[in-house]
PDB file of C-alpha atoms in Angstrom:
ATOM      1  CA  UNK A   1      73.754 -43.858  32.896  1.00  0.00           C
ATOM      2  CA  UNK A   2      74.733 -44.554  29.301  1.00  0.00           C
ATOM      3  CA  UNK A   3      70.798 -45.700  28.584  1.00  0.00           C
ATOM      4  CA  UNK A   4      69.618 -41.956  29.563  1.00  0.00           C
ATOM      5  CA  UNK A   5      69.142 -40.681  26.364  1.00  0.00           C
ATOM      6  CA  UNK A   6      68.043 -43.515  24.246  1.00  0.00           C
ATOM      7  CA  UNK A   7      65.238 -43.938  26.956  1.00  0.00           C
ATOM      8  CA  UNK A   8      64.183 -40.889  26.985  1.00  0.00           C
ATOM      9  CA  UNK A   9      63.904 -40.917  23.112  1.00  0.00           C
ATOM     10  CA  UNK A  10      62.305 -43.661  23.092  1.00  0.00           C
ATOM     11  CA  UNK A  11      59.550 -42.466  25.813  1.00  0.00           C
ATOM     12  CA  UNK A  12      59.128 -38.896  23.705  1.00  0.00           C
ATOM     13  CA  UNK A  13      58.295 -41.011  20.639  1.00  0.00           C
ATOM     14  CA  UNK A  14      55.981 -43.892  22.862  1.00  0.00           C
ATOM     15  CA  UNK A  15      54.067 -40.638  24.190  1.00  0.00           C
ATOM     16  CA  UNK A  16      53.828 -38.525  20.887  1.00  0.00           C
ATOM     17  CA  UNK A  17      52.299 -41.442  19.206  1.00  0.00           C
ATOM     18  CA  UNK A  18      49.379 -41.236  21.531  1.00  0.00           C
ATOM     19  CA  UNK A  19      48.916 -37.767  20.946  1.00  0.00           C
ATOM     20  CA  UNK A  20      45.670 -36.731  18.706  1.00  0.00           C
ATOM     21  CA  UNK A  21      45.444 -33.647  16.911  1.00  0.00           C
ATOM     22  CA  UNK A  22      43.430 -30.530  18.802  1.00  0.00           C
ATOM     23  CA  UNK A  23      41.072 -28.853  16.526  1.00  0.00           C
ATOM     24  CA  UNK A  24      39.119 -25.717  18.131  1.00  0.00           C
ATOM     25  CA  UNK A  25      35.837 -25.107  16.860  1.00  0.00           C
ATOM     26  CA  UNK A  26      34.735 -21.952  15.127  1.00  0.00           C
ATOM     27  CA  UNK A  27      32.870 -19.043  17.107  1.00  0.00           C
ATOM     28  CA  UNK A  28      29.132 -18.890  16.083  1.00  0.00           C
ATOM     29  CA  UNK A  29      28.276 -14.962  14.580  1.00  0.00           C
ATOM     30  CA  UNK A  30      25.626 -13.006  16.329  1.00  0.00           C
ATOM     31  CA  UNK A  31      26.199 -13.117  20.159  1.00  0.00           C
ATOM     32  CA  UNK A  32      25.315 -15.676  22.967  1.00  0.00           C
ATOM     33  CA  UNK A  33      22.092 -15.932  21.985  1.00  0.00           C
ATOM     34  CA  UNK A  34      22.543 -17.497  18.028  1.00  0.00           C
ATOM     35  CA  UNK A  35      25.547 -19.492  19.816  1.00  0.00           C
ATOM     36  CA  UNK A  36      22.665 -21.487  21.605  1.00  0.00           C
ATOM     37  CA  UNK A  37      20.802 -22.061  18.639  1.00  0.00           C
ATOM     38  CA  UNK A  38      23.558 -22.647  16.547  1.00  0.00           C
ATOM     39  CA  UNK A  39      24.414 -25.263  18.716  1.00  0.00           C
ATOM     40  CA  UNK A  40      21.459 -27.100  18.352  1.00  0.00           C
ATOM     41  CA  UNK A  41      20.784 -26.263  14.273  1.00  0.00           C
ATOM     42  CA  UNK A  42      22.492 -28.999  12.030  1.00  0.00           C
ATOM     43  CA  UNK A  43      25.314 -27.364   9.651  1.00  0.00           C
ATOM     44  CA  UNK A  44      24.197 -27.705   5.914  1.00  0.00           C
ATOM     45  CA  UNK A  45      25.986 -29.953   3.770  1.00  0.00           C
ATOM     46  CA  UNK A  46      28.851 -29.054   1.493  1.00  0.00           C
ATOM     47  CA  UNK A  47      28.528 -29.908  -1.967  1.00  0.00           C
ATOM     48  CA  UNK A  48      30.720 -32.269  -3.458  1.00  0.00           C
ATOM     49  CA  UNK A  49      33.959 -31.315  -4.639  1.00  0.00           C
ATOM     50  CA  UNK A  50      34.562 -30.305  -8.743  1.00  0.00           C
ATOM     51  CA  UNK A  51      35.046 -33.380 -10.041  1.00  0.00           C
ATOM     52  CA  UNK A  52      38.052 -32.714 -12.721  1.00  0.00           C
ATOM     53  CA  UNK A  53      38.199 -35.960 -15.269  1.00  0.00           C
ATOM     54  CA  UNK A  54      40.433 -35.872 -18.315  1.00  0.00           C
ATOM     55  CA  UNK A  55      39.320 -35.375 -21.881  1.00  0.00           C
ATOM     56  CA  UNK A  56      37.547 -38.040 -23.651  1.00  0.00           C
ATOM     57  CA  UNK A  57      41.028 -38.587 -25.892  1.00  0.00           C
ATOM     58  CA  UNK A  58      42.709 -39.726 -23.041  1.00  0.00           C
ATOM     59  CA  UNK A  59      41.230 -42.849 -23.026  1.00  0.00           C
ATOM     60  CA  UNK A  60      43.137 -43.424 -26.619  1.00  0.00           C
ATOM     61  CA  UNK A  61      46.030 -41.797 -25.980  1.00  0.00           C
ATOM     62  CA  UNK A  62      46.272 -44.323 -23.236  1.00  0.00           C
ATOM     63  CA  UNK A  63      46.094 -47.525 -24.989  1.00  0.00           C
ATOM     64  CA  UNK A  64      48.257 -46.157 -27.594  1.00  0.00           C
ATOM     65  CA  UNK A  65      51.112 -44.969 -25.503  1.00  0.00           C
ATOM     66  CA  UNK A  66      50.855 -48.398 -23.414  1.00  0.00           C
ATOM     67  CA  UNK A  67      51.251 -50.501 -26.722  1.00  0.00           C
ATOM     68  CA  UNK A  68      54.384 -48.263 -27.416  1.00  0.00           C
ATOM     69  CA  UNK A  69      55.738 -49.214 -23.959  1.00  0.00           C
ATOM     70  CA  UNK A  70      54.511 -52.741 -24.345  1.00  0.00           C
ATOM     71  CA  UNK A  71      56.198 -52.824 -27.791  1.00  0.00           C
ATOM     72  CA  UNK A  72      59.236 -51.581 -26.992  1.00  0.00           C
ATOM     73  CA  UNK A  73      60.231 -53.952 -24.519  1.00  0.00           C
ATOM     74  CA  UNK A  74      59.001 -56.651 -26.637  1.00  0.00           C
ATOM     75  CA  UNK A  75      61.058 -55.726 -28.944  1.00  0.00           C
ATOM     76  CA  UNK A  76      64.453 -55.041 -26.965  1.00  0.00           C
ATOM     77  CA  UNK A  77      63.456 -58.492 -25.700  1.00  0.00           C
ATOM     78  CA  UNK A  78      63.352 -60.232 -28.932  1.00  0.00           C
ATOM     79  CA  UNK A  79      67.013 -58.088 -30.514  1.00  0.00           C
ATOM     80  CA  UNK A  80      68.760 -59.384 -27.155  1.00  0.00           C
ATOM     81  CA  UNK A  81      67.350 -62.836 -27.806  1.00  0.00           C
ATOM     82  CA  UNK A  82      69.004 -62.985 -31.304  1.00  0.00           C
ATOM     83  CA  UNK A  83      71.557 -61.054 -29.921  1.00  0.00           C
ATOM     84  CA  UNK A  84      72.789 -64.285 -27.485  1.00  0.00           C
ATOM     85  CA  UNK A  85      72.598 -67.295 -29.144  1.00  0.00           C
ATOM     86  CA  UNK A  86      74.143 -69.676 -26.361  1.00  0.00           C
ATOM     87  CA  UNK A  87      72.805 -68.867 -23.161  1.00  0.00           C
ATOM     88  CA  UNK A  88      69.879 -70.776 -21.703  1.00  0.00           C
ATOM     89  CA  UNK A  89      66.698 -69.206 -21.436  1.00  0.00           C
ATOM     90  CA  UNK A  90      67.314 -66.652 -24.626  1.00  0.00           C
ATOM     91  CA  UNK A  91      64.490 -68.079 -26.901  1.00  0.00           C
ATOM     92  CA  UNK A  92      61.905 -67.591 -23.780  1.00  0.00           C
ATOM     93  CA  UNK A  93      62.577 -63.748 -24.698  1.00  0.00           C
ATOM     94  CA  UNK A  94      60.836 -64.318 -27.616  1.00  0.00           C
ATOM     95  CA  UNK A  95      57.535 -64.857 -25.525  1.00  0.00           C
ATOM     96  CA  UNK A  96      55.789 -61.749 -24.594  1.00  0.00           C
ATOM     97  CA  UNK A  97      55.103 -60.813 -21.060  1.00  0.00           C
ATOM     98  CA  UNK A  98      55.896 -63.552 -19.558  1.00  0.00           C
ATOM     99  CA  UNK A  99      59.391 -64.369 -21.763  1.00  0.00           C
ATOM    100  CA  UNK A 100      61.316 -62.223 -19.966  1.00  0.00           C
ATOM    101  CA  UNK A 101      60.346 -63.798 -16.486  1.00  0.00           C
ATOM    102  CA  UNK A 102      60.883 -67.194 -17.852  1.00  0.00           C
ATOM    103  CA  UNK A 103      64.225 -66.426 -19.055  1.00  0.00           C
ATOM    104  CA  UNK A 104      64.982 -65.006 -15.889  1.00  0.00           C
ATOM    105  CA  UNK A 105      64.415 -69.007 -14.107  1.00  0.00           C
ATOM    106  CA  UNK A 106      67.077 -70.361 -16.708  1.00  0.00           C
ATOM    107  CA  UNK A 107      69.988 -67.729 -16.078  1.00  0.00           C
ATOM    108  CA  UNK A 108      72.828 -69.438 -15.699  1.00  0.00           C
ATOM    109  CA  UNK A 109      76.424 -69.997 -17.795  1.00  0.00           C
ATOM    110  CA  UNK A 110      76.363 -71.964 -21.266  1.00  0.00           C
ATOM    111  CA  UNK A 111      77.835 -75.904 -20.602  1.00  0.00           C
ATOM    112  CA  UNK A 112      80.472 -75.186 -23.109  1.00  0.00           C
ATOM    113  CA  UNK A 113      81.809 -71.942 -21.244  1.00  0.00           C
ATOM    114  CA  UNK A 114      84.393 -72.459 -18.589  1.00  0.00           C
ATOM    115  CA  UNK A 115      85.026 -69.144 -17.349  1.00  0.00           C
ATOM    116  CA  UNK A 116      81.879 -67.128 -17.492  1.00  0.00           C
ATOM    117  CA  UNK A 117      81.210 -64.312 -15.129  1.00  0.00           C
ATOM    118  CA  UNK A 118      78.923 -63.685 -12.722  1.00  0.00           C
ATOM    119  CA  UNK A 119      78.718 -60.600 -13.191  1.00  0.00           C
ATOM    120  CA  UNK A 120      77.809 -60.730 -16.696  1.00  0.00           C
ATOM    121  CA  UNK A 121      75.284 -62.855 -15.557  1.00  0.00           C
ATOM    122  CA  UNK A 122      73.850 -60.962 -12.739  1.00  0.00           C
ATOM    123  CA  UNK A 123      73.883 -57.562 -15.218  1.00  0.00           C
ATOM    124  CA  UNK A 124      71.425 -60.020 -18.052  1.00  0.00           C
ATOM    125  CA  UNK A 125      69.308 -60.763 -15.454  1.00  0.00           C
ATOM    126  CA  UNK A 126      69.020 -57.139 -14.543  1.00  0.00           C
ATOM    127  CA  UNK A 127      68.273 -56.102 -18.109  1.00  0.00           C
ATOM    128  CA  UNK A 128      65.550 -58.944 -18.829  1.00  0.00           C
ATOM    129  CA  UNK A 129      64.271 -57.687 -15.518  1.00  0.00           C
ATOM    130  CA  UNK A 130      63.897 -54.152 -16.518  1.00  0.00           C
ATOM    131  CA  UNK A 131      62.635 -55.489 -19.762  1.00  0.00           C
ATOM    132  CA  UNK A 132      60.076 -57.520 -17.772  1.00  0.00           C
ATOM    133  CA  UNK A 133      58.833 -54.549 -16.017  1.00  0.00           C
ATOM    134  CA  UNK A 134      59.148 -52.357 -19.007  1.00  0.00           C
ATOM    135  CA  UNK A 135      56.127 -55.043 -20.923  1.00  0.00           C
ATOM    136  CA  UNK A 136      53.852 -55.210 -17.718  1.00  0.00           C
ATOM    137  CA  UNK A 137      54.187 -51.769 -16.729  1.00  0.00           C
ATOM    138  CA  UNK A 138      52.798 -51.016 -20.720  1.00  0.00           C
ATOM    139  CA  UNK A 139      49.715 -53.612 -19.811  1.00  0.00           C
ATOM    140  CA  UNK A 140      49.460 -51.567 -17.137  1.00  0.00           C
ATOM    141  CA  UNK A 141      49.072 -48.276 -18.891  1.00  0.00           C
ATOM    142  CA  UNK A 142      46.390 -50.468 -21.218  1.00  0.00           C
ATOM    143  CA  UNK A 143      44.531 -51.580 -18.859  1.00  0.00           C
ATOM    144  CA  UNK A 144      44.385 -47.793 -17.154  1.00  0.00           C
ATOM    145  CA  UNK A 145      43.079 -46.796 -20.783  1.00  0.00           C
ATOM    146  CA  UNK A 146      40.746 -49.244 -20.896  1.00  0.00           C
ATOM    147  CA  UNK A 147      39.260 -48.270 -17.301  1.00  0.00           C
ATOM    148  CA  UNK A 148      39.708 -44.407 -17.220  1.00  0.00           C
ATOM    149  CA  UNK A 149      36.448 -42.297 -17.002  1.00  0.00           C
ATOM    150  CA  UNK A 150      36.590 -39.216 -19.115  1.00  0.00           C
ATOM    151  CA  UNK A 151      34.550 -36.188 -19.113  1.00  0.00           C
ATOM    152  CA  UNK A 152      31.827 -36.001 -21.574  1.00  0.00           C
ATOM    153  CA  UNK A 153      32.729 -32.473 -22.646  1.00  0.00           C
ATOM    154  CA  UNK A 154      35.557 -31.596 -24.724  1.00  0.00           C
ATOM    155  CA  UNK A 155      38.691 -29.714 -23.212  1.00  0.00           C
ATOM    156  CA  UNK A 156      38.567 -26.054 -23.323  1.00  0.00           C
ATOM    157  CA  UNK A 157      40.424 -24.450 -26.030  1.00  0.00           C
ATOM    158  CA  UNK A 158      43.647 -22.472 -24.453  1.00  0.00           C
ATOM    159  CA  UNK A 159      42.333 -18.601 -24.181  1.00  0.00           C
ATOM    160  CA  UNK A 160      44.407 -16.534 -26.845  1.00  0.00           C
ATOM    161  CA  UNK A 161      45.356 -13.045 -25.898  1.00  0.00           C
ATOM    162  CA  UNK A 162      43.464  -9.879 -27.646  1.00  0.00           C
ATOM    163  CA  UNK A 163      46.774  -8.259 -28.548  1.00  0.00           C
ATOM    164  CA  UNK A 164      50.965  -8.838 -28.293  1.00  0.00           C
ATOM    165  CA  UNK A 165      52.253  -6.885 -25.223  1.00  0.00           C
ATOM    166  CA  UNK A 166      55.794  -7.060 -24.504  1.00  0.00           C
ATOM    167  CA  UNK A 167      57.072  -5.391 -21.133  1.00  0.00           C
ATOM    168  CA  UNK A 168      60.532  -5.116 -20.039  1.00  0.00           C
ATOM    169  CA  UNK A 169      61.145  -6.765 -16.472  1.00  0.00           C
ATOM    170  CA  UNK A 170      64.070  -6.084 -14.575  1.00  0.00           C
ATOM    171  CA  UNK A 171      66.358  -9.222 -13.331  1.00  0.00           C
ATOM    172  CA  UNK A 172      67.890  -9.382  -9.964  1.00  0.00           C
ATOM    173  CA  UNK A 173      70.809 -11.923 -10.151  1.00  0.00           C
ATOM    174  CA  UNK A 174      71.761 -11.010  -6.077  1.00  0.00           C
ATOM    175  CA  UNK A 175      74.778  -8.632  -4.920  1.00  0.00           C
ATOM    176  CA  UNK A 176      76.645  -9.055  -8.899  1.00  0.00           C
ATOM    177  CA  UNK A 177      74.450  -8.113 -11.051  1.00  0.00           C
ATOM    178  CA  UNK A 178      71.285  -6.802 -12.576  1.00  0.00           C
ATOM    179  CA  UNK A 179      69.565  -8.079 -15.898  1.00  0.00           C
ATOM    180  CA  UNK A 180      67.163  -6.866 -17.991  1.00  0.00           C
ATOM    181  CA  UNK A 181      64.072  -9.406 -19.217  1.00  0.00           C
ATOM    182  CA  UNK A 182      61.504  -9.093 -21.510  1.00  0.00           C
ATOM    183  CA  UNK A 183      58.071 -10.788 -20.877  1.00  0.00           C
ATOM    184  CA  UNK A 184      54.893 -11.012 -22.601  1.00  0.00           C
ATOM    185  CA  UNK A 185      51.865 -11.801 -24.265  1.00  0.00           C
ATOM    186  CA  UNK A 186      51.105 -13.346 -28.154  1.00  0.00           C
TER     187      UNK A 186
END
C-alpha cells in the first residue's frame, strides 16, 4: 500500500521514456491530384545554413587575451611562491603549467610546525588549484586562437544614423507611478 505511488512514478517515467515524438506531415497545395504527385516528386534540397565566422582579428585577439590569462596565473603563482617560504612544494609554483599541479602532490605542513591547520592547508591547495586552472584554461584560449577559422571579409562597420532624433517615451513603473523617458538616435 505504501509502494503505490513510487510505483506508479516509476512506471509513468519507464513508459514516457519509450515515447517518440509525433510529427504530422504538411498538406501538399493544389488538391488530391498534386498530393499524388507530390508524393512521389523528391523535395529539393535546402541550402546550407549562413555560415556566421568571426572577424579575421579574432584570431589575435585570441592569443593575446589567452597569454593575459596564462600570465596572470603565472604570475599569482610565482608572488605566492615567494610569498611562503617554508612549505613544501612552493618553489614547484615557479614552474609554469604544470607548477601549480606539482605543488599540489607536496601539500602538506612544514617539519618544523607543530600546530598547523588543515584548513589552511586545504584553502592553499584550493588557490594553487584555481591557479592551475586559471594557466591551462589561458592555453586553452591559445590554442582556440590558434585553431579558429575567421571570415575572409572584414566586419561591417556599425550603420550610423542620418540625423539625432530624440522622442519622449512614457514609463510605466505598475499601480505607483508613471515616468517619463527619453529615447533616441545619434
Amino acid at each position: 500500500m505504501r509502494f503505490r505511488l513510487p510505483v506508479a512514478c516509476a512506471l509513468a517515467l519507464l513508459f514516457a521514456s519509450f515515447t517518440r515524438v509525433a510529427a504530422a506531415q504538411d498538406a501538399p497545395l493544389g488538391g488530391p491530384e498534386a498530393e499524388s504527385s507530390a508524393a512521389l516528386a523528391p523535395l529539393p534540397p535546402l541550402p546550407p545554413p549562413p555560415v556566421d565566422s568571426p572577424p579575421p582579428g579574432a584570431r589575435a585577439n585570441h592569443i593575446l587575451a589567452g597569454i593575459g590569462v596564462t600570465a596572470v596565473g603565472y604570475g599569482l603563482a610565482v608572488a605566492g611562491s615567494y610569498l611562503t617560504s617554508e612549505y613544501p612544494g612552493e618553489k614547484q609554483l615557479r614552474i609554469p603549467v604544470v607548477g601549480p599541479w606539482m605543488a599540489v602532490a607536496r601539500t602538506g605542513c612544514p617539519a618544523d610546525e607543530p600546530d598547523c591547520s588543515p584548513f589552511g592547508l586545504a584553502f592553499g591547495a584550493a588557490l594553487v588549484i584555481f591557479d592551475g586552472i586559471v594557466q591551462a584554461g589561458g592555453l586553452a584560449i591559445i590554442g582556440e586562437g590558434l585553431f579558429l577559422r575567421t571570415s575572409s571579409r572584414p566586419a561591417p562597420a556599425p550603420k550610423k544614423a542620418a540625423h539625432l532624433s530624440v522622442r519622449a517615451v512614457p514609463l510605466d513603473f505598475g499601480k505607483r507611478g508613471l515616468g517619463l523617458g527619453f529615447a533616441g538616435t545619434f
